[in-house]
């Protein structure tokens, strides 16, 4: 497995792979890898001859006061996991390598990024879209794999590819959960044992919504109330939003027709957690 640290080495590597007819799969990550990431690597392997995992904690997608400085990092462990998963190359640049000191061009998706997490984190998706566009230009992937856990991010990347004509197929991998149902996330490591128990209420709430839906309930306010009641059982869980939106436009829905994304965000202690489910897909 190769480790590439510069933009020029990365681009050269990818051009050489393309020259010999190999298709490139990209799994963009911020490191501190877990089984959720590794499942995305697996999806890339199934589609392409070579797989690149990028590990880059992207400073411009963190807002002032967010956890950039404390974001968990463990490159040695990440490297080992990538090797075990058969990753062909790891792209591991520094922030200075990615952003010139006078960097002044950004990619701004202006519709899908306004609601849900974008409301609480203005500028976050501009940072994500910008770095992903840069990664596409550096890694030149045929396929890029993102996780459904960040559902809004995945939709924005699909829109980025469509609207800027990137020749990249976007694959969205399902949420991978711990045995107790907690959606895997690098940020779970911030949770104390007790907070982790409280955090389970996100998944429980989604299960309850799914159960109501399966039993025939199509009433948005009833489903929303059930979610709210379930999340409110733990006073330690501070709800940021409960949203029922169209799965492709991310517009709020008033009826449960078509594919509906139920997206939750909540704080448990100082940790912000998100989770979601798609019903009616
Ligand atoms: O999902 C993430 O880890 C990040 O937002 C991404 C896509 C790697 C961009 O920094």
mmCIF file of C-alpha atoms in Angstrom, residues 81-253:
data_model
loop_
_atom_site.group_PDB
_atom_site.id
_atom_site.type_symbol
_atom_site.label_atom_id
_atom_site.label_comp_id
_atom_site.label_asym_id
_atom_site.label_seq_id
_atom_site.Cartn_x
_atom_site.Cartn_y
_atom_site.Cartn_z
ATOM 1 C CA UNK A 81 -6.895 -0.737 8.866
ATOM 2 C CA UNK A 82 -6.434 0.438 5.266
ATOM 3 C CA UNK A 83 -3.701 -2.146 4.689
ATOM 4 C CA UNK A 84 -5.920 -4.908 6.119
ATOM 5 C CA UNK A 85 -8.799 -3.804 3.889
ATOM 6 C CA UNK A 86 -6.608 -3.985 0.793
ATOM 7 C CA UNK A 87 -6.576 -0.242 0.080
ATOM 8 C CA UNK A 88 -4.165 0.417 -2.803
ATOM 9 C CA UNK A 89 -3.070 3.910 -1.758
ATOM 10 C CA UNK A 90 -3.714 6.328 1.075
ATOM 11 C CA UNK A 91 -3.749 10.036 0.296
ATOM 12 C CA UNK A 92 -2.612 11.768 3.474
ATOM 13 C CA UNK A 93 -1.876 15.452 2.781
ATOM 14 C CA UNK A 94 -1.289 18.310 5.213
ATOM 15 C CA UNK A 95 -3.675 21.307 5.229
ATOM 16 C CA UNK A 96 -0.890 23.428 3.677
ATOM 17 C CA UNK A 97 -0.621 20.925 0.838
ATOM 18 C CA UNK A 98 -4.339 21.198 0.096
ATOM 19 C CA UNK A 99 -4.900 24.914 0.671
ATOM 20 C CA UNK A 100 -2.554 27.604 -0.585
ATOM 21 C CA UNK A 101 -2.152 30.384 1.964
ATOM 22 C CA UNK A 102 -4.182 32.675 -0.328
ATOM 23 C CA UNK A 103 -6.719 30.002 -1.378
ATOM 24 C CA UNK A 104 -9.771 31.920 -2.612
ATOM 25 C CA UNK A 105 -12.005 29.594 -4.673
ATOM 26 C CA UNK A 106 -14.861 27.674 -3.038
ATOM 27 C CA UNK A 107 -17.652 25.407 -4.237
ATOM 28 C CA UNK A 108 -20.990 26.459 -2.817
ATOM 29 C CA UNK A 109 -24.098 24.308 -3.202
ATOM 30 C CA UNK A 110 -26.898 26.755 -2.583
ATOM 31 C CA UNK A 111 -30.098 24.728 -2.169
ATOM 32 C CA UNK A 112 -29.711 21.344 -0.483
ATOM 33 C CA UNK A 113 -27.184 22.700 2.002
ATOM 34 C CA UNK A 114 -29.514 25.292 3.513
ATOM 35 C CA UNK A 115 -31.641 23.061 5.773
ATOM 36 C CA UNK A 116 -30.940 20.235 8.240
ATOM 37 C CA UNK A 117 -27.288 20.381 9.391
ATOM 38 C CA UNK A 118 -26.662 23.431 7.165
ATOM 39 C CA UNK A 119 -28.930 25.559 9.357
ATOM 40 C CA UNK A 120 -26.882 24.836 12.498
ATOM 41 C CA UNK A 121 -23.551 24.750 10.663
ATOM 42 C CA UNK A 122 -23.562 27.551 8.042
ATOM 43 C CA UNK A 123 -20.524 27.226 5.783
ATOM 44 C CA UNK A 124 -19.948 23.573 6.678
ATOM 45 C CA UNK A 125 -21.148 22.172 3.351
ATOM 46 C CA UNK A 126 -19.234 24.807 1.411
ATOM 47 C CA UNK A 127 -16.119 23.386 3.070
ATOM 48 C CA UNK A 128 -17.183 19.820 2.265
ATOM 49 C CA UNK A 129 -18.086 20.554 -1.378
ATOM 50 C CA UNK A 130 -14.832 22.443 -1.897
ATOM 51 C CA UNK A 131 -12.593 19.713 -0.532
ATOM 52 C CA UNK A 132 -14.495 16.958 -2.329
ATOM 53 C CA UNK A 133 -14.163 18.825 -5.648
ATOM 54 C CA UNK A 134 -10.441 19.152 -4.968
ATOM 55 C CA UNK A 135 -10.161 15.448 -4.088
ATOM 56 C CA UNK A 136 -11.932 14.543 -7.330
ATOM 57 C CA UNK A 137 -9.390 16.623 -9.271
ATOM 58 C CA UNK A 138 -6.457 15.088 -7.383
ATOM 59 C CA UNK A 139 -7.497 11.432 -7.199
ATOM 60 C CA UNK A 140 -9.418 11.385 -10.515
ATOM 61 C CA UNK A 141 -11.766 8.653 -9.296
ATOM 62 C CA UNK A 142 -14.219 6.787 -11.504
ATOM 63 C CA UNK A 143 -16.273 5.951 -8.421
ATOM 64 C CA UNK A 144 -16.441 7.723 -5.046
ATOM 65 C CA UNK A 145 -18.170 6.186 -2.042
ATOM 66 C CA UNK A 146 -19.871 8.145 0.747
ATOM 67 C CA UNK A 147 -21.878 7.021 3.767
ATOM 68 C CA UNK A 148 -25.646 7.345 4.190
ATOM 69 C CA UNK A 149 -25.043 8.398 7.803
ATOM 70 C CA UNK A 150 -24.229 11.846 6.367
ATOM 71 C CA UNK A 151 -27.323 11.733 4.164
ATOM 72 C CA UNK A 152 -27.376 15.462 3.427
ATOM 73 C CA UNK A 153 -23.692 15.420 2.515
ATOM 74 C CA UNK A 154 -24.282 12.536 0.090
ATOM 75 C CA UNK A 155 -27.134 14.379 -1.649
ATOM 76 C CA UNK A 156 -24.997 17.528 -1.926
ATOM 77 C CA UNK A 157 -22.113 15.552 -3.454
ATOM 78 C CA UNK A 158 -24.509 13.986 -5.979
ATOM 79 C CA UNK A 159 -25.674 17.494 -6.887
ATOM 80 C CA UNK A 160 -22.058 18.731 -7.109
ATOM 81 C CA UNK A 161 -21.231 15.947 -9.557
ATOM 82 C CA UNK A 162 -24.325 16.642 -11.642
ATOM 83 C CA UNK A 163 -24.037 20.412 -11.701
ATOM 84 C CA UNK A 164 -20.266 20.634 -12.283
ATOM 85 C CA UNK A 165 -20.164 17.575 -14.609
ATOM 86 C CA UNK A 166 -17.588 15.566 -12.695
ATOM 87 C CA UNK A 167 -17.142 12.197 -14.471
ATOM 88 C CA UNK A 168 -17.527 10.346 -11.157
ATOM 89 C CA UNK A 169 -20.122 7.769 -10.137
ATOM 90 C CA UNK A 170 -21.311 8.382 -6.575
ATOM 91 C CA UNK A 171 -22.149 5.341 -4.464
ATOM 92 C CA UNK A 172 -23.831 5.763 -1.081
ATOM 93 C CA UNK A 173 -23.155 2.968 1.434
ATOM 94 C CA UNK A 174 -25.688 2.065 4.151
ATOM 95 C CA UNK A 175 -25.264 3.156 7.784
ATOM 96 C CA UNK A 176 -23.186 0.692 9.802
ATOM 97 C CA UNK A 177 -24.253 0.328 13.434
ATOM 98 C CA UNK A 178 -22.695 -0.944 16.649
ATOM 99 C CA UNK A 179 -24.396 -4.113 17.973
ATOM 100 C CA UNK A 180 -26.554 -1.922 20.255
ATOM 101 C CA UNK A 181 -27.738 0.216 17.313
ATOM 102 C CA UNK A 182 -25.553 3.314 17.702
ATOM 103 C CA UNK A 183 -24.560 4.565 14.252
ATOM 104 C CA UNK A 184 -20.780 4.304 13.862
ATOM 105 C CA UNK A 185 -19.008 7.661 13.935
ATOM 106 C CA UNK A 186 -15.499 8.852 14.715
ATOM 107 C CA UNK A 187 -17.134 11.276 17.163
ATOM 108 C CA UNK A 188 -18.574 8.422 19.277
ATOM 109 C CA UNK A 189 -15.242 8.306 21.057
ATOM 110 C CA UNK A 190 -16.118 11.613 22.760
ATOM 111 C CA UNK A 191 -19.015 9.909 24.593
ATOM 112 C CA UNK A 192 -18.652 8.773 28.205
ATOM 113 C CA UNK A 193 -20.139 5.345 29.046
ATOM 114 C CA UNK A 194 -23.274 7.011 30.357
ATOM 115 C CA UNK A 195 -23.609 9.404 27.419
ATOM 116 C CA UNK A 196 -23.264 6.450 25.076
ATOM 117 C CA UNK A 197 -26.325 4.876 26.713
ATOM 118 C CA UNK A 198 -28.249 8.145 26.261
ATOM 119 C CA UNK A 199 -27.084 8.315 22.631
ATOM 120 C CA UNK A 200 -28.931 5.072 21.865
ATOM 121 C CA UNK A 201 -32.197 7.004 21.981
ATOM 122 C CA UNK A 202 -31.514 8.354 18.467
ATOM 123 C CA UNK A 203 -31.647 4.893 16.954
ATOM 124 C CA UNK A 204 -34.548 3.910 19.212
ATOM 125 C CA UNK A 205 -36.529 6.922 18.017
ATOM 126 C CA UNK A 206 -35.918 6.018 14.367
ATOM 127 C CA UNK A 207 -36.936 2.414 15.035
ATOM 128 C CA UNK A 208 -40.131 3.639 16.605
ATOM 129 C CA UNK A 209 -40.877 5.823 13.583
ATOM 130 C CA UNK A 210 -40.231 2.866 11.287
ATOM 131 C CA UNK A 211 -42.525 0.704 13.374
ATOM 132 C CA UNK A 212 -45.331 3.282 13.164
ATOM 133 C CA UNK A 213 -44.820 3.536 9.408
ATOM 134 C CA UNK A 214 -44.883 -0.263 8.997
ATOM 135 C CA UNK A 215 -48.150 -0.375 10.914
ATOM 136 C CA UNK A 216 -49.635 2.015 8.354
ATOM 137 C CA UNK A 217 -49.181 5.442 9.942
ATOM 138 C CA UNK A 218 -48.650 8.108 7.257
ATOM 139 C CA UNK A 219 -49.295 11.097 9.500
ATOM 140 C CA UNK A 220 -46.192 13.334 9.618
ATOM 141 C CA UNK A 221 -47.105 15.151 12.898
ATOM 142 C CA UNK A 222 -47.809 11.797 14.617
ATOM 143 C CA UNK A 223 -44.449 10.377 13.520
ATOM 144 C CA UNK A 224 -42.673 13.580 14.520
ATOM 145 C CA UNK A 225 -44.314 13.521 17.967
ATOM 146 C CA UNK A 226 -43.266 9.905 18.477
ATOM 147 C CA UNK A 227 -39.674 10.792 17.588
ATOM 148 C CA UNK A 228 -39.725 13.787 19.896
ATOM 149 C CA UNK A 229 -41.202 11.789 22.771
ATOM 150 C CA UNK A 230 -38.593 9.058 22.369
ATOM 151 C CA UNK A 231 -35.687 11.520 22.253
ATOM 152 C CA UNK A 232 -37.037 13.494 25.191
ATOM 153 C CA UNK A 233 -37.031 10.450 27.521
ATOM 154 C CA UNK A 234 -33.346 11.181 28.202
ATOM 155 C CA UNK A 235 -33.012 14.736 29.508
ATOM 156 C CA UNK A 236 -29.303 14.501 28.634
ATOM 157 C CA UNK A 237 -30.247 14.412 24.932
ATOM 158 C CA UNK A 238 -30.708 17.926 23.548
ATOM 159 C CA UNK A 239 -32.579 17.766 20.243
ATOM 160 C CA UNK A 240 -31.161 20.023 17.494
ATOM 161 C CA UNK A 241 -33.620 18.954 14.848
ATOM 162 C CA UNK A 242 -36.105 16.299 13.856
ATOM 163 C CA UNK A 243 -36.838 16.616 10.149
ATOM 164 C CA UNK A 244 -38.962 14.645 7.731
ATOM 165 C CA UNK A 245 -37.882 15.603 4.221
ATOM 166 C CA UNK A 246 -38.119 14.325 0.667
ATOM 167 C CA UNK A 247 -35.185 11.950 0.234
ATOM 168 C CA UNK A 248 -33.901 13.608 -2.930
ATOM 169 C CA UNK A 249 -34.879 17.300 -2.674
ATOM 170 C CA UNK A 250 -34.498 17.480 1.146
ATOM 171 C CA UNK A 251 -37.654 19.651 1.182
ATOM 172 C CA UNK A 252 -39.896 19.157 4.262
ATOM 173 C CA UNK A 253 -42.798 16.796 3.575
#
